[in-house]
PDB file of C-alpha atoms in Angstrom:
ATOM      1  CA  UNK A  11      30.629 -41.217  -2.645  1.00 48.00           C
ATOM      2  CA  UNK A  12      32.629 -38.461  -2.573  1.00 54.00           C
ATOM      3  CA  UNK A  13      30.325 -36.068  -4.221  1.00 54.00           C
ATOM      4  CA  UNK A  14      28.070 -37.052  -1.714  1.00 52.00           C
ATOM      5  CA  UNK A  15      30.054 -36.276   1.348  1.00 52.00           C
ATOM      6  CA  UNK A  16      31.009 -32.810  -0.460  1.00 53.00           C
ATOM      7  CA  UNK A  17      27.240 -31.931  -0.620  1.00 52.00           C
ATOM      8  CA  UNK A  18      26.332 -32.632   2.928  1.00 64.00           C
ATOM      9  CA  UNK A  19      29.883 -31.048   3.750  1.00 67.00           C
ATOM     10  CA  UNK A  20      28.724 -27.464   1.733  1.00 62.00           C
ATOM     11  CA  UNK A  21      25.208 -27.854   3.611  1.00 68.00           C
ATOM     12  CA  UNK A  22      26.462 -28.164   6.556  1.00 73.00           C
ATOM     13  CA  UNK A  23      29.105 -24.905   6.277  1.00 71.00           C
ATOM     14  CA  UNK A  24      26.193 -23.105   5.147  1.00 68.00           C
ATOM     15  CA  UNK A  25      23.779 -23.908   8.011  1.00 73.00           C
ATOM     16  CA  UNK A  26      27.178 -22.723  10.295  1.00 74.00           C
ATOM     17  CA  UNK A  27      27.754 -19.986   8.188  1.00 72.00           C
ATOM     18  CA  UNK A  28      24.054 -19.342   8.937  1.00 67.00           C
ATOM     19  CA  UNK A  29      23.895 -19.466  12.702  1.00 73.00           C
ATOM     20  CA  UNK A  30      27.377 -17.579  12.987  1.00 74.00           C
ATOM     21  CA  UNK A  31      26.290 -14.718  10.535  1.00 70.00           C
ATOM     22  CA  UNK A  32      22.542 -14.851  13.077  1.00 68.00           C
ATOM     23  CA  UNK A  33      24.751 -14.338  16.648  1.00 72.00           C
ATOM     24  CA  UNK A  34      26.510 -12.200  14.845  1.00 69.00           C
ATOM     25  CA  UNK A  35      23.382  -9.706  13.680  1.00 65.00           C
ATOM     26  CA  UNK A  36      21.735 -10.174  17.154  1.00 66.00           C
ATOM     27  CA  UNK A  37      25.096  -9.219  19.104  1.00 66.00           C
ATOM     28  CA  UNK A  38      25.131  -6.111  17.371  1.00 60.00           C
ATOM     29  CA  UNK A  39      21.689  -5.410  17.845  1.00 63.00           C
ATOM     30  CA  UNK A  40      22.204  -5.490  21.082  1.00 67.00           C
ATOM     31  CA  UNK A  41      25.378  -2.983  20.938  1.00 66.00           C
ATOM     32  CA  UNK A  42      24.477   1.005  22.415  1.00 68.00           C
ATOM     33  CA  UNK A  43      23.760   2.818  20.119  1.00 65.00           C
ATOM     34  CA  UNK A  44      22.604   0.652  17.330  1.00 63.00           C
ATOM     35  CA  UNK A  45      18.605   1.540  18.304  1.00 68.00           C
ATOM     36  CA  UNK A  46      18.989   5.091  18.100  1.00 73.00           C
ATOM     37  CA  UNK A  47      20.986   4.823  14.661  1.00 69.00           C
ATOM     38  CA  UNK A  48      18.063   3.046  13.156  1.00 68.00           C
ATOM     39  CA  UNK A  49      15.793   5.178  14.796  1.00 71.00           C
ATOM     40  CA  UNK A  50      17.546   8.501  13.579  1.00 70.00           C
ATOM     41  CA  UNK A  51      17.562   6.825  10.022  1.00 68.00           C
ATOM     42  CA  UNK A  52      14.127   6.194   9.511  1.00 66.00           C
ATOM     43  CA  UNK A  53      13.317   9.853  10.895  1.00 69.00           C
ATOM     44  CA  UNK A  54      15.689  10.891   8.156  1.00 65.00           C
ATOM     45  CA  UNK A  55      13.741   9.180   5.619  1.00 63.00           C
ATOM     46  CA  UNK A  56      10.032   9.932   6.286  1.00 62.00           C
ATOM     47  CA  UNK A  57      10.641  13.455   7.508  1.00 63.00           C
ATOM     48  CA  UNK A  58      13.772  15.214   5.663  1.00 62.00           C
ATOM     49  CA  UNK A  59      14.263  12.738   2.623  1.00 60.00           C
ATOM     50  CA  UNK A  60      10.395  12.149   2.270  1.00 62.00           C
ATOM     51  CA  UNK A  61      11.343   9.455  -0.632  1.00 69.00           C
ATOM     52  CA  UNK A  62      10.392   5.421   0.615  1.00 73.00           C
ATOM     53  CA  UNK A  63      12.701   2.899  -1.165  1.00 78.00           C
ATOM     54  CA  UNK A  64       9.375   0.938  -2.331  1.00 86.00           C
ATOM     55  CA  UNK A  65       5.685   1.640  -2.447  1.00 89.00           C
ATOM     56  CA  UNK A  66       2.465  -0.612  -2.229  1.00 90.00           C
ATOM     57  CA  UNK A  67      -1.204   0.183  -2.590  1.00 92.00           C
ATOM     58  CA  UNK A  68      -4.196  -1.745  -1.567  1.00 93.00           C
ATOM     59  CA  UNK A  69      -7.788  -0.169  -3.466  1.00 92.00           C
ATOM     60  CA  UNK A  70     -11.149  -2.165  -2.888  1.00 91.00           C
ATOM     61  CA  UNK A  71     -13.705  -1.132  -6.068  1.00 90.00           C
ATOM     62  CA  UNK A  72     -17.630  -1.762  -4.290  1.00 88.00           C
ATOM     63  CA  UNK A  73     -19.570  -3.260  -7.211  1.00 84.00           C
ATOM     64  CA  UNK A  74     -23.563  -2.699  -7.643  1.00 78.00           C
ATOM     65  CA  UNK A  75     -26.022  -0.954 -10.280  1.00 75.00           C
ATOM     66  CA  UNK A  76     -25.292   2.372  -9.168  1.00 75.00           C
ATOM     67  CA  UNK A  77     -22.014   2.492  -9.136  1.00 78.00           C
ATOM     68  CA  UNK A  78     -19.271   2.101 -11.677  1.00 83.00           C
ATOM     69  CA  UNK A  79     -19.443  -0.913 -14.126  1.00 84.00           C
ATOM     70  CA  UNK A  80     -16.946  -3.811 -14.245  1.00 84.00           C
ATOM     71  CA  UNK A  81     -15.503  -2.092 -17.721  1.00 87.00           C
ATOM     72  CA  UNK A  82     -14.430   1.441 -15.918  1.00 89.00           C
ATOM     73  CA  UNK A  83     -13.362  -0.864 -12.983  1.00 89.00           C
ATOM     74  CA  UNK A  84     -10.663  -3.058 -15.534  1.00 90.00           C
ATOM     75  CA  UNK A  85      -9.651  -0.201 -16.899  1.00 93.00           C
ATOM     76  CA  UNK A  86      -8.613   1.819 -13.370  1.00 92.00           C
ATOM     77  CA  UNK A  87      -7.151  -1.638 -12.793  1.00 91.00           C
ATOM     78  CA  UNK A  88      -5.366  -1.365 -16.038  1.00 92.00           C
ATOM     79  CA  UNK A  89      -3.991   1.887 -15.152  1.00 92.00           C
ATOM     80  CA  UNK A  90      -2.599   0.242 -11.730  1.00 91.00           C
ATOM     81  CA  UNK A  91      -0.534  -1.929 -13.609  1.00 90.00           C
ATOM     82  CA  UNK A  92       1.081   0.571 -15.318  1.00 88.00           C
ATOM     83  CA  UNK A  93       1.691   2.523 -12.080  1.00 89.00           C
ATOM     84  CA  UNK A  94       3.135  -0.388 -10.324  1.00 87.00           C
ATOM     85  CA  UNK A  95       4.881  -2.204 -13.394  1.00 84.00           C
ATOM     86  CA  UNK A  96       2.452  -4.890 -13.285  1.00 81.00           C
ATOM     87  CA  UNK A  97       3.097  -6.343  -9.945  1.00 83.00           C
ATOM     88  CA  UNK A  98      -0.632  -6.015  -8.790  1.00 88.00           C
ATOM     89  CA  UNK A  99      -3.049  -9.164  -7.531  1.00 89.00           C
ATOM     90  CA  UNK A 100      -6.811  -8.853  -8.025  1.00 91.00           C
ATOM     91  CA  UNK A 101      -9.486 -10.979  -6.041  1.00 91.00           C
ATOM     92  CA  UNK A 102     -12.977 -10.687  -6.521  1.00 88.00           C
ATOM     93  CA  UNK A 103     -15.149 -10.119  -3.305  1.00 86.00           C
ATOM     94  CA  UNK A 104     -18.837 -10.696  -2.943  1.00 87.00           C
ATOM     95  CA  UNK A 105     -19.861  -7.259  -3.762  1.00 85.00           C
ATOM     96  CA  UNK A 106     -16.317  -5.518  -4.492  1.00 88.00           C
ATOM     97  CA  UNK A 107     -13.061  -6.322  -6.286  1.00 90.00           C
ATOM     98  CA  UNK A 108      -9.876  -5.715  -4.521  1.00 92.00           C
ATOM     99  CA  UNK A 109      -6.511  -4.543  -5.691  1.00 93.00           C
ATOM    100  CA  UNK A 110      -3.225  -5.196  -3.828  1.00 93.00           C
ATOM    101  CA  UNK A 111      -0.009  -4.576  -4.728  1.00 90.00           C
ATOM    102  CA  UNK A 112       3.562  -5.962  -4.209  1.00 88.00           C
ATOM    103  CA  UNK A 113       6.351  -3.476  -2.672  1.00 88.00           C
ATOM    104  CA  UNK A 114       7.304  -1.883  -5.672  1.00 88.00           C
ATOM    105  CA  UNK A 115      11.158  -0.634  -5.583  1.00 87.00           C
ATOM    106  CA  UNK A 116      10.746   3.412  -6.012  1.00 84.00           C
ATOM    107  CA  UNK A 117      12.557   3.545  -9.455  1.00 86.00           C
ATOM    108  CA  UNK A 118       9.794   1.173 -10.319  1.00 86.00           C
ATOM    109  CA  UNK A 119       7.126   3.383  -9.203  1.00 87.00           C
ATOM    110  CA  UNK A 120       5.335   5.499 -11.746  1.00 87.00           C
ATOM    111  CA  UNK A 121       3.587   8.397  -8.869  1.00 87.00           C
ATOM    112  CA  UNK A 122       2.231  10.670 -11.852  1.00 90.00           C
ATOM    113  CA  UNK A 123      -0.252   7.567 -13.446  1.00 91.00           C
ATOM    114  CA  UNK A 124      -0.695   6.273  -9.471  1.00 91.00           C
ATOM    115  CA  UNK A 125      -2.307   9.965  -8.803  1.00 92.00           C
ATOM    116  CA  UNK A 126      -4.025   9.961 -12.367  1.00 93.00           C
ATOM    117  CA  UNK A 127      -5.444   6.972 -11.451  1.00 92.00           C
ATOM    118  CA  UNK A 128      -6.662   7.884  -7.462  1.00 91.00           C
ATOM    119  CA  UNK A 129      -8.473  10.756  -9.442  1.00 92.00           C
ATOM    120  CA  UNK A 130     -10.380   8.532 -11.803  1.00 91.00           C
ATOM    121  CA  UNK A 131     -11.382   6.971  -9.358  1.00 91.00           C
ATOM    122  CA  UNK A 132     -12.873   9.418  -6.906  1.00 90.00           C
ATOM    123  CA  UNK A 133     -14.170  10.947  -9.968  1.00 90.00           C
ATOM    124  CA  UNK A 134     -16.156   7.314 -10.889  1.00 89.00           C
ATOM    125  CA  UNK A 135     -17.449   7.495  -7.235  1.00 87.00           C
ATOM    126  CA  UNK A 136     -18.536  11.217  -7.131  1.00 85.00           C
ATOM    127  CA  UNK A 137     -21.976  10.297  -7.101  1.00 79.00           C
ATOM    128  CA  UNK A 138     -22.455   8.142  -4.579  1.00 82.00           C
ATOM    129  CA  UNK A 139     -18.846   7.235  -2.094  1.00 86.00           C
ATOM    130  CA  UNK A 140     -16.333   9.798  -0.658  1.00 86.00           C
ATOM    131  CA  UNK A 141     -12.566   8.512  -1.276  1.00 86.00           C
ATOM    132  CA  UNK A 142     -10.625   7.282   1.554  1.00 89.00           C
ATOM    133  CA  UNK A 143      -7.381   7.563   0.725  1.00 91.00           C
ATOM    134  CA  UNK A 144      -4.709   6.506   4.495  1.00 91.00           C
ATOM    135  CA  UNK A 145      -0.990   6.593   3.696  1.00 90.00           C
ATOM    136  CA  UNK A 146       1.197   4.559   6.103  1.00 88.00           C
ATOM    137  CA  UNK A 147       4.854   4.449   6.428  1.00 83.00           C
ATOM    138  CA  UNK A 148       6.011   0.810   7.039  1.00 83.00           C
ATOM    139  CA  UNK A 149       8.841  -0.929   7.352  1.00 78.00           C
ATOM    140  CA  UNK A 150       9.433  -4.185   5.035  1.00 79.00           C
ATOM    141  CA  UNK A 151      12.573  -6.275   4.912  1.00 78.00           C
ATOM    142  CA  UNK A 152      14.962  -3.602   6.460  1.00 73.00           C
ATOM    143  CA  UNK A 153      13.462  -1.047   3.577  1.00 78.00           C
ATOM    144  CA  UNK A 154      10.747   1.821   4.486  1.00 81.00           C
ATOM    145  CA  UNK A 155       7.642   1.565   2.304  1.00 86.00           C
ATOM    146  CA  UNK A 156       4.759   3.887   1.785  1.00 88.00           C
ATOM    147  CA  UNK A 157       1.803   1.855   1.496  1.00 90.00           C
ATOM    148  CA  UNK A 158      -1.178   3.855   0.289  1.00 91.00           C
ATOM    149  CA  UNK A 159      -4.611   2.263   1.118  1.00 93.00           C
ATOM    150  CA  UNK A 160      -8.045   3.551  -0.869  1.00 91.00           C
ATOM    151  CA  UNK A 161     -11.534   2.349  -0.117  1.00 91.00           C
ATOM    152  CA  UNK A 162     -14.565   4.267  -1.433  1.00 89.00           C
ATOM    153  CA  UNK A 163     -16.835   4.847   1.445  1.00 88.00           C
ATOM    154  CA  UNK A 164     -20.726   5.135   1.666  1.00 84.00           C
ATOM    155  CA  UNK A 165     -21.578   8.515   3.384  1.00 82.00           C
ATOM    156  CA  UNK A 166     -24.038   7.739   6.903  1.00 82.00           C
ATOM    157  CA  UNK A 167     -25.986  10.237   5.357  1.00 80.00           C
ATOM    158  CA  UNK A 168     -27.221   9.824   1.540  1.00 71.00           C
ATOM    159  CA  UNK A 169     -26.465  13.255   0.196  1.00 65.00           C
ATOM    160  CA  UNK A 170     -29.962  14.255  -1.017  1.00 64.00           C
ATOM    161  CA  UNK A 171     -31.519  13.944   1.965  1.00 55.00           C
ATOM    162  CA  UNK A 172     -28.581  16.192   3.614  1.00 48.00           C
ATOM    163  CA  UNK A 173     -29.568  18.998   0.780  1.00 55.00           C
ATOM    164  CA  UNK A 174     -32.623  19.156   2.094  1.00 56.00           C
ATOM    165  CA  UNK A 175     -32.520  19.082   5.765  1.00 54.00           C
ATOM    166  CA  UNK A 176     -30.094  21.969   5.483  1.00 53.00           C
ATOM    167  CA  UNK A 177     -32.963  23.741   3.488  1.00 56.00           C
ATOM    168  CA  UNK A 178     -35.704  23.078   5.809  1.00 54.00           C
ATOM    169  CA  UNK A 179     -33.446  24.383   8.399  1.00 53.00           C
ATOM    170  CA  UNK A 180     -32.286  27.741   6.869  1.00 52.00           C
ATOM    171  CA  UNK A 181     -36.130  28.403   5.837  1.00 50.00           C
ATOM    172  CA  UNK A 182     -37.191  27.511   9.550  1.00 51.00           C
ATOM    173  CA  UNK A 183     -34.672  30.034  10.380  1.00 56.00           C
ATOM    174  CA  UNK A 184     -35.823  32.927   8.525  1.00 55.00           C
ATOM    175  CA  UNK A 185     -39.443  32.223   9.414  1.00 52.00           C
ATOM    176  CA  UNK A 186     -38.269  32.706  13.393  1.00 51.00           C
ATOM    177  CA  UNK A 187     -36.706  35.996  12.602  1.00 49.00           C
TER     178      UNK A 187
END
């Protein structure tokens, strides 16, 4: 019995424990001064430090004939890995495969094979999609985090047709001079 009563007695000082540390964190929150110190921080880290304490990427592949096949897609994916130590998830979309990773603590973070990487990839999609590639600064579990997001987009305009519009246009041109 008594082993009993000390386990709900040690769950019960936790859960107090709990609450106290909670007022605690939300008094001080609430203390002038405490905004603009967290403000001035994270200014300090995107700006002057320019260094996140983690990194995440999310990449969507698009999938058809023309465009790159499933083996140059594993190994970009492959490549990934490496770049974020393996702490990727892959889920296959009707028409695409998409690539998300887990915050990744910066000492983690290989940037030289994530770059390699972002330029096989624009290189696989020369032909026929521009790269998009947004970085965000976020803020995850107290830490700042530079999420990078890449999705290979499909001009409005295929670029053949482009090529020659602009010729038809400079011809017309010199024919009205």
């Amino acid at each position: 019995m008594r082993e009993r009563d000390r386990a709900e007695s040690l769950t019960a000082l936790r859960r107090h424990a709990s609450a106290a540390t909670d007022r605690a964190t939300r008094a001080l929150s609430r203390a002038p001064g405490v905004g603009i110190a967290r403000s001035l921080r994270r200014l300090w880290q995107r700006h002057v430090r320019a260094e996140p304490d983690r990194y995440q990427a999310s990449i969507t592949f698009p999938t058809a004939p023309d465009r790159p096949t499933v083996g140059e897609i594993h190994d970009w994916i492959e490549a990934l890995e490496h770049a974020f130590e393996g702490r990727l998830d892959v889920y296959a979309r009707r028409g695409s495969v998409a690539v998300v990773s887990d915050c990744v603590a910066a000492e983690q973070f290989d940037g030289d094979a994530f770059e390699a990487v972002c330029e096989r990839i624009e290189d696989g999609y020369a032909g026929t999609h521009s790269l998009s590639h947004l970085k965000k600064w976020r803020r995850n579990d107290g830490r700042l985090v530079r999420a990078h997001v890449i999705v290979p987009v499909k001009p409005l305009f295929p670029r053949a047709k482009a090529d020659e519009s602009a010729r038809g246009r400079s011809a017309a041109e010199i024919g009205a001079n």
